[in-house]
Short mmCIF file of N, CA and C in Angstrom, two decimals:
data_model
loop_
_atom_site.label_atom_id
_atom_site.label_comp_id
_atom_site.label_asym_id
_atom_site.label_seq_id
_atom_site.Cartn_x
_atom_site.Cartn_y
_atom_site.Cartn_z
N MET A 1 25.59 60.57 19.60
CA MET A 1 26.44 59.76 20.87
C MET A 1 27.71 60.55 21.52
N ASN A 2 27.59 60.69 22.64
CA ASN A 2 28.82 61.83 23.09
C ASN A 2 29.92 61.08 23.24
N PRO A 3 31.15 62.10 22.75
CA PRO A 3 32.46 60.93 22.98
C PRO A 3 32.63 60.09 23.79
N ALA A 4 32.61 60.15 24.80
CA ALA A 4 32.63 59.49 25.83
C ALA A 4 32.09 58.42 25.57
N ARG A 5 30.93 58.36 25.62
CA ARG A 5 30.05 57.02 25.48
C ARG A 5 30.68 56.30 24.21
N ARG A 6 31.08 56.96 23.03
CA ARG A 6 31.29 56.30 22.07
C ARG A 6 33.11 55.62 22.21
N ALA A 7 33.57 56.31 22.85
CA ALA A 7 34.52 55.78 23.04
C ALA A 7 34.81 54.84 23.78
N ALA A 8 33.95 54.65 24.36
CA ALA A 8 33.58 53.30 25.36
C ALA A 8 33.20 52.06 24.84
N TRP A 9 32.08 52.24 23.67
CA TRP A 9 31.54 51.47 22.99
C TRP A 9 32.83 51.02 21.91
N ASP A 10 33.50 52.06 21.41
CA ASP A 10 34.65 51.07 20.65
C ASP A 10 35.75 50.31 21.39
N ALA A 11 36.09 50.87 22.73
CA ALA A 11 36.97 49.73 23.37
C ALA A 11 36.13 48.37 23.74
N TYR A 12 34.94 48.58 23.82
CA TYR A 12 34.01 47.33 24.08
C TYR A 12 34.39 46.35 23.04
N LEU A 13 34.18 46.96 21.95
CA LEU A 13 34.13 46.31 20.19
C LEU A 13 35.08 45.69 20.38
N ALA A 14 36.19 46.59 20.54
CA ALA A 14 37.83 45.78 20.39
C ALA A 14 37.70 44.72 21.23
N VAL A 15 37.72 44.50 22.46
CA VAL A 15 37.37 43.56 23.60
C VAL A 15 36.56 42.33 22.94
N ARG A 16 35.42 42.58 22.81
CA ARG A 16 34.23 41.53 22.73
C ARG A 16 34.03 40.75 21.18
N VAL A 17 34.60 41.70 20.21
CA VAL A 17 34.64 41.17 18.57
C VAL A 17 36.52 40.99 18.46
N GLY A 18 37.18 41.18 19.12
CA GLY A 18 38.48 41.25 18.57
C GLY A 18 39.13 40.27 19.79
N LEU A 19 39.54 40.89 20.97
CA LEU A 19 40.25 40.01 21.63
C LEU A 19 39.64 38.67 22.20
N LEU A 20 38.55 38.91 22.60
CA LEU A 20 38.08 37.14 23.36
C LEU A 20 37.93 36.17 22.22
N PRO A 21 37.25 36.49 21.04
CA PRO A 21 37.24 35.57 20.17
C PRO A 21 38.64 35.00 19.48
N ASP A 22 39.70 35.60 19.62
CA ASP A 22 41.15 34.99 19.45
C ASP A 22 41.85 34.54 20.50
N LEU A 23 41.28 34.84 22.08
CA LEU A 23 41.76 34.50 23.04
C LEU A 23 40.91 33.42 23.11
N GLY A 24 40.15 32.78 22.41
CA GLY A 24 39.62 31.60 22.80
C GLY A 24 40.10 30.13 21.78
N ALA A 25 40.99 30.79 20.46
CA ALA A 25 40.95 30.41 19.20
C ALA A 25 42.87 30.25 19.47
N LEU A 26 43.51 31.09 19.87
CA LEU A 26 44.95 30.74 19.95
C LEU A 26 45.54 30.46 21.06
N PRO A 27 46.68 30.55 20.88
CA PRO A 27 48.12 30.44 22.49
C PRO A 27 47.69 31.96 23.00
N VAL A 28 47.70 31.77 24.20
CA VAL A 28 47.59 33.10 25.07
C VAL A 28 48.93 33.81 24.93
N SER A 29 49.94 33.64 24.80
CA SER A 29 51.28 33.94 24.05
C SER A 29 51.34 34.35 22.55
N ASP A 30 50.20 33.81 21.76
CA ASP A 30 50.22 34.41 20.90
C ASP A 30 50.43 35.88 20.43
N GLY A 31 51.26 36.34 19.60
CA GLY A 31 51.73 37.65 19.13
C GLY A 31 50.60 38.86 18.88
N ARG A 32 49.55 38.16 18.01
CA ARG A 32 48.24 38.97 17.56
C ARG A 32 47.32 39.38 19.02
N ILE A 33 47.35 38.56 19.79
CA ILE A 33 46.66 38.53 21.43
C ILE A 33 47.52 39.89 21.83
N ALA A 34 48.82 39.76 21.89
CA ALA A 34 49.66 41.06 22.66
C ALA A 34 49.47 42.09 22.02
N ALA A 35 49.59 41.81 20.55
CA ALA A 35 49.50 43.37 19.99
C ALA A 35 47.87 44.10 20.01
N LYS A 36 46.77 43.34 20.12
CA LYS A 36 45.56 43.71 20.55
C LYS A 36 45.49 44.15 21.63
N LEU A 37 46.15 43.24 22.90
CA LEU A 37 45.98 43.88 24.41
C LEU A 37 46.96 45.53 24.11
N ALA A 38 47.89 45.84 23.48
CA ALA A 38 48.58 46.74 23.15
C ALA A 38 47.79 48.08 22.39
N GLY A 39 47.13 47.61 21.52
CA GLY A 39 46.38 48.25 20.75
C GLY A 39 45.38 48.97 21.99
N LEU A 40 44.48 47.94 22.82
CA LEU A 40 43.64 48.52 23.28
C LEU A 40 44.02 49.20 24.65
N GLY A 41 45.72 48.99 25.21
CA GLY A 41 46.06 50.07 26.30
C GLY A 41 46.20 51.42 25.52
N ILE A 42 46.55 51.48 24.31
CA ILE A 42 46.93 52.58 23.90
C ILE A 42 45.10 53.33 23.97
N ARG A 43 44.20 52.79 23.66
CA ARG A 43 43.05 53.43 22.85
C ARG A 43 42.52 53.86 24.65
N ILE A 44 42.67 52.97 25.40
CA ILE A 44 42.22 53.00 26.90
C ILE A 44 42.59 54.21 27.63
N ARG A 45 44.17 54.14 27.07
CA ARG A 45 44.73 55.66 27.45
C ARG A 45 44.61 56.96 27.34
N GLN A 46 43.98 57.04 26.10
CA GLN A 46 43.89 58.11 24.97
C GLN A 46 42.38 58.59 25.78
N HIS A 47 41.57 57.74 25.58
CA HIS A 47 40.28 58.58 26.44
C HIS A 47 39.78 58.00 27.45
N ALA A 48 40.72 57.48 28.86
CA ALA A 48 40.69 57.84 29.77
C ALA A 48 40.20 59.12 30.49
N PRO A 49 40.38 60.51 30.26
CA PRO A 49 40.02 61.31 30.82
C PRO A 49 38.81 61.81 30.28
N LEU A 50 38.14 60.79 29.55
CA LEU A 50 36.72 61.49 28.93
C LEU A 50 35.91 60.53 30.38
N TRP A 51 36.43 59.63 30.77
CA TRP A 51 35.61 58.95 31.62
C TRP A 51 36.29 59.26 33.40
N PRO A 52 36.06 60.68 33.55
CA PRO A 52 36.74 60.93 34.78
C PRO A 52 36.65 59.49 36.07
N ALA A 53 35.79 59.63 36.36
CA ALA A 53 35.21 58.68 37.25
C ALA A 53 35.77 57.02 37.41
N HIS A 54 36.42 56.82 35.94
CA HIS A 54 36.33 55.50 35.92
C HIS A 54 37.75 55.17 34.85
N GLY A 55 38.19 56.03 34.13
CA GLY A 55 39.38 56.06 33.58
C GLY A 55 40.65 55.63 33.99
N GLY A 56 40.81 55.97 35.10
CA GLY A 56 42.18 55.28 35.77
C GLY A 56 41.91 53.76 35.89
N ARG A 57 40.92 53.70 36.65
CA ARG A 57 40.49 52.28 36.81
C ARG A 57 40.68 51.25 35.52
N LEU A 58 40.05 51.92 34.57
CA LEU A 58 40.53 50.91 33.25
C LEU A 58 42.00 50.76 32.87
N VAL A 59 42.50 52.20 33.17
CA VAL A 59 44.16 51.78 32.68
C VAL A 59 44.89 50.88 33.24
N VAL A 60 44.46 50.53 34.77
CA VAL A 60 45.19 50.08 35.29
C VAL A 60 44.82 48.63 35.23
N ALA A 61 43.06 48.46 34.84
CA ALA A 61 43.11 46.51 34.45
C ALA A 61 43.81 46.44 32.92
N VAL A 62 43.75 46.97 32.51
CA VAL A 62 44.64 46.63 30.70
C VAL A 62 45.58 46.86 31.17
N GLY A 63 46.58 47.60 32.04
CA GLY A 63 47.94 46.88 32.28
C GLY A 63 47.86 45.65 32.83
N ARG A 64 47.09 45.40 33.70
CA ARG A 64 47.11 44.19 34.60
C ARG A 64 46.87 42.96 33.53
N ALA A 65 46.17 43.26 32.46
CA ALA A 65 45.56 42.28 31.70
C ALA A 65 47.16 41.90 31.18
N ARG A 66 47.77 42.71 30.02
CA ARG A 66 48.93 42.84 29.34
C ARG A 66 49.67 41.96 30.40
N GLU A 67 49.94 42.08 31.77
CA GLU A 67 50.99 41.35 32.64
C GLU A 67 49.98 39.70 32.69
N LEU A 68 49.35 39.68 32.82
CA LEU A 68 48.27 38.34 32.71
C LEU A 68 48.98 37.81 31.58
N GLN A 69 48.80 38.02 30.08
CA GLN A 69 49.10 37.55 29.24
C GLN A 69 50.68 37.08 29.05
N ARG A 70 51.35 38.38 29.61
CA ARG A 70 52.77 37.74 29.33
C ARG A 70 53.01 36.69 30.11
N ALA A 71 52.34 36.62 31.64
CA ALA A 71 52.53 35.51 31.92
C ALA A 71 51.74 34.18 31.67
N GLY A 72 50.85 34.05 30.90
CA GLY A 72 50.65 33.08 30.10
C GLY A 72 49.02 32.47 31.00
N ASP A 73 48.40 33.48 31.65
CA ASP A 73 47.20 33.62 32.49
C ASP A 73 46.07 33.51 31.88
N ARG A 74 45.36 32.58 30.81
CA ARG A 74 44.65 32.32 29.96
C ARG A 74 43.27 32.50 30.98
N ALA A 75 43.26 32.07 31.64
CA ALA A 75 41.84 32.10 32.56
C ALA A 75 41.82 33.77 33.58
N GLY A 76 42.99 34.18 33.95
CA GLY A 76 43.19 35.54 34.73
C GLY A 76 42.67 36.50 33.88
N LEU A 77 42.99 36.36 32.18
CA LEU A 77 42.90 37.49 31.26
C LEU A 77 41.46 37.04 30.95
N THR A 78 41.17 36.02 30.66
CA THR A 78 39.36 36.44 30.24
C THR A 78 38.64 37.08 31.38
N ALA A 79 38.99 36.06 32.32
CA ALA A 79 38.35 37.09 33.60
C ALA A 79 38.15 38.10 33.82
N LEU A 80 38.96 38.98 33.54
CA LEU A 80 39.75 40.44 33.46
C LEU A 80 38.88 41.07 32.44
N LEU A 81 39.06 40.63 30.95
CA LEU A 81 38.53 41.30 29.86
C LEU A 81 37.18 40.99 30.36
N ARG A 82 36.22 39.98 30.38
CA ARG A 82 34.91 39.91 30.79
C ARG A 82 34.53 41.18 32.00
N VAL A 83 35.23 41.17 32.59
CA VAL A 83 35.31 42.52 33.73
C VAL A 83 34.94 43.94 33.22
N MET A 84 36.18 43.90 32.49
CA MET A 84 36.28 45.41 31.65
C MET A 84 35.25 45.61 30.80
N LEU A 85 34.86 44.30 30.02
CA LEU A 85 33.51 44.43 28.99
C LEU A 85 32.29 44.91 29.69
N LEU A 86 31.68 44.36 31.07
CA LEU A 86 30.51 45.33 31.79
C LEU A 86 30.80 46.57 32.15
N TRP A 87 32.43 47.07 32.49
CA TRP A 87 32.59 48.00 32.79
C TRP A 87 32.53 49.06 31.28
N LEU A 88 32.75 48.87 30.10
CA LEU A 88 33.18 49.41 29.29
C LEU A 88 31.45 49.74 28.56
N PHE A 89 30.89 48.45 28.82
CA PHE A 89 29.50 48.62 28.29
C PHE A 89 28.39 49.56 29.58
N ARG A 90 28.77 49.46 30.50
CA ARG A 90 28.10 50.30 31.07
C ARG A 90 28.55 51.97 30.75
N LEU A 91 29.69 52.03 30.97
CA LEU A 91 30.22 53.76 30.27
C LEU A 91 29.83 54.05 29.10
N SER A 92 29.21 52.97 27.93
CA SER A 92 28.89 53.36 26.80
C SER A 92 27.69 53.43 26.88
N ARG A 93 26.62 53.18 27.91
CA ARG A 93 24.92 53.52 28.08
C ARG A 93 24.59 54.54 28.88
N GLY A 94 26.20 55.55 29.39
CA GLY A 94 26.03 56.38 30.20
C GLY A 94 25.27 56.00 31.75
N THR A 95 25.44 54.65 32.27
CA THR A 95 24.93 54.01 33.58
C THR A 95 25.95 53.56 34.39
N ALA A 96 27.35 53.89 34.10
CA ALA A 96 28.36 53.32 34.94
C ALA A 96 28.09 53.43 36.47
N ARG A 97 28.03 52.16 36.66
CA ARG A 97 28.40 52.00 38.35
C ARG A 97 29.32 51.26 38.87
N LEU A 98 30.41 51.63 38.82
CA LEU A 98 31.53 50.64 39.03
C LEU A 98 31.81 50.42 40.39
N PRO A 99 32.37 49.27 40.81
CA PRO A 99 32.71 49.12 42.18
C PRO A 99 33.45 49.91 42.75
N GLY A 100 33.06 50.65 43.86
CA GLY A 100 33.89 51.67 44.53
C GLY A 100 33.53 53.22 43.92
N THR A 101 32.53 53.27 43.64
CA THR A 101 32.17 54.85 43.31
C THR A 101 30.89 55.07 43.78
N ALA A 102 30.66 56.15 43.75
CA ALA A 102 29.21 56.64 44.40
C ALA A 102 28.24 56.98 43.43
N PRO A 103 27.35 56.65 43.54
CA PRO A 103 26.04 56.69 42.52
C PRO A 103 26.22 58.45 41.64
N GLY A 104 26.09 58.45 40.59
CA GLY A 104 25.39 59.47 39.70
C GLY A 104 27.18 60.61 39.67
N SER A 105 28.33 59.60 39.85
CA SER A 105 29.60 60.22 39.76
C SER A 105 30.32 59.88 38.08
N SER A 106 29.44 59.22 37.38
CA SER A 106 29.78 59.06 36.19
C SER A 106 29.81 60.20 34.94
#
C-alpha cells in the first residue's frame, strides 16, 4: 500500500476504533477524548502533504473537531468525525472524491 493510502487508513482506524467508541462512552469533555483528538490532529497535519487535494481540508476539519470537543458539542463532534471517516476511507482506497474537488484530483 502506498504511503498516502496507508496514512489515511491509520487515521481512519484512529477515529473509528479509538475516538468514536470513547465518545460514545465518556463525557465529551473527558481528557482522554481531548488527548486522542490532539493526537489525530498531529497525525493529520504530518500526513496532509501526502493528500495534496484533501490534506488542507482534513487539517481544518480536525481543528474544528477540537473546537467542538472543547465546547462540549457531542452531536457536532460525532457528525464531523463521521464525515472525516468517510473522507479518510476514500483516501485509503485511492478513490477520494471529497465535496468541492474535481474528479481525478486525488
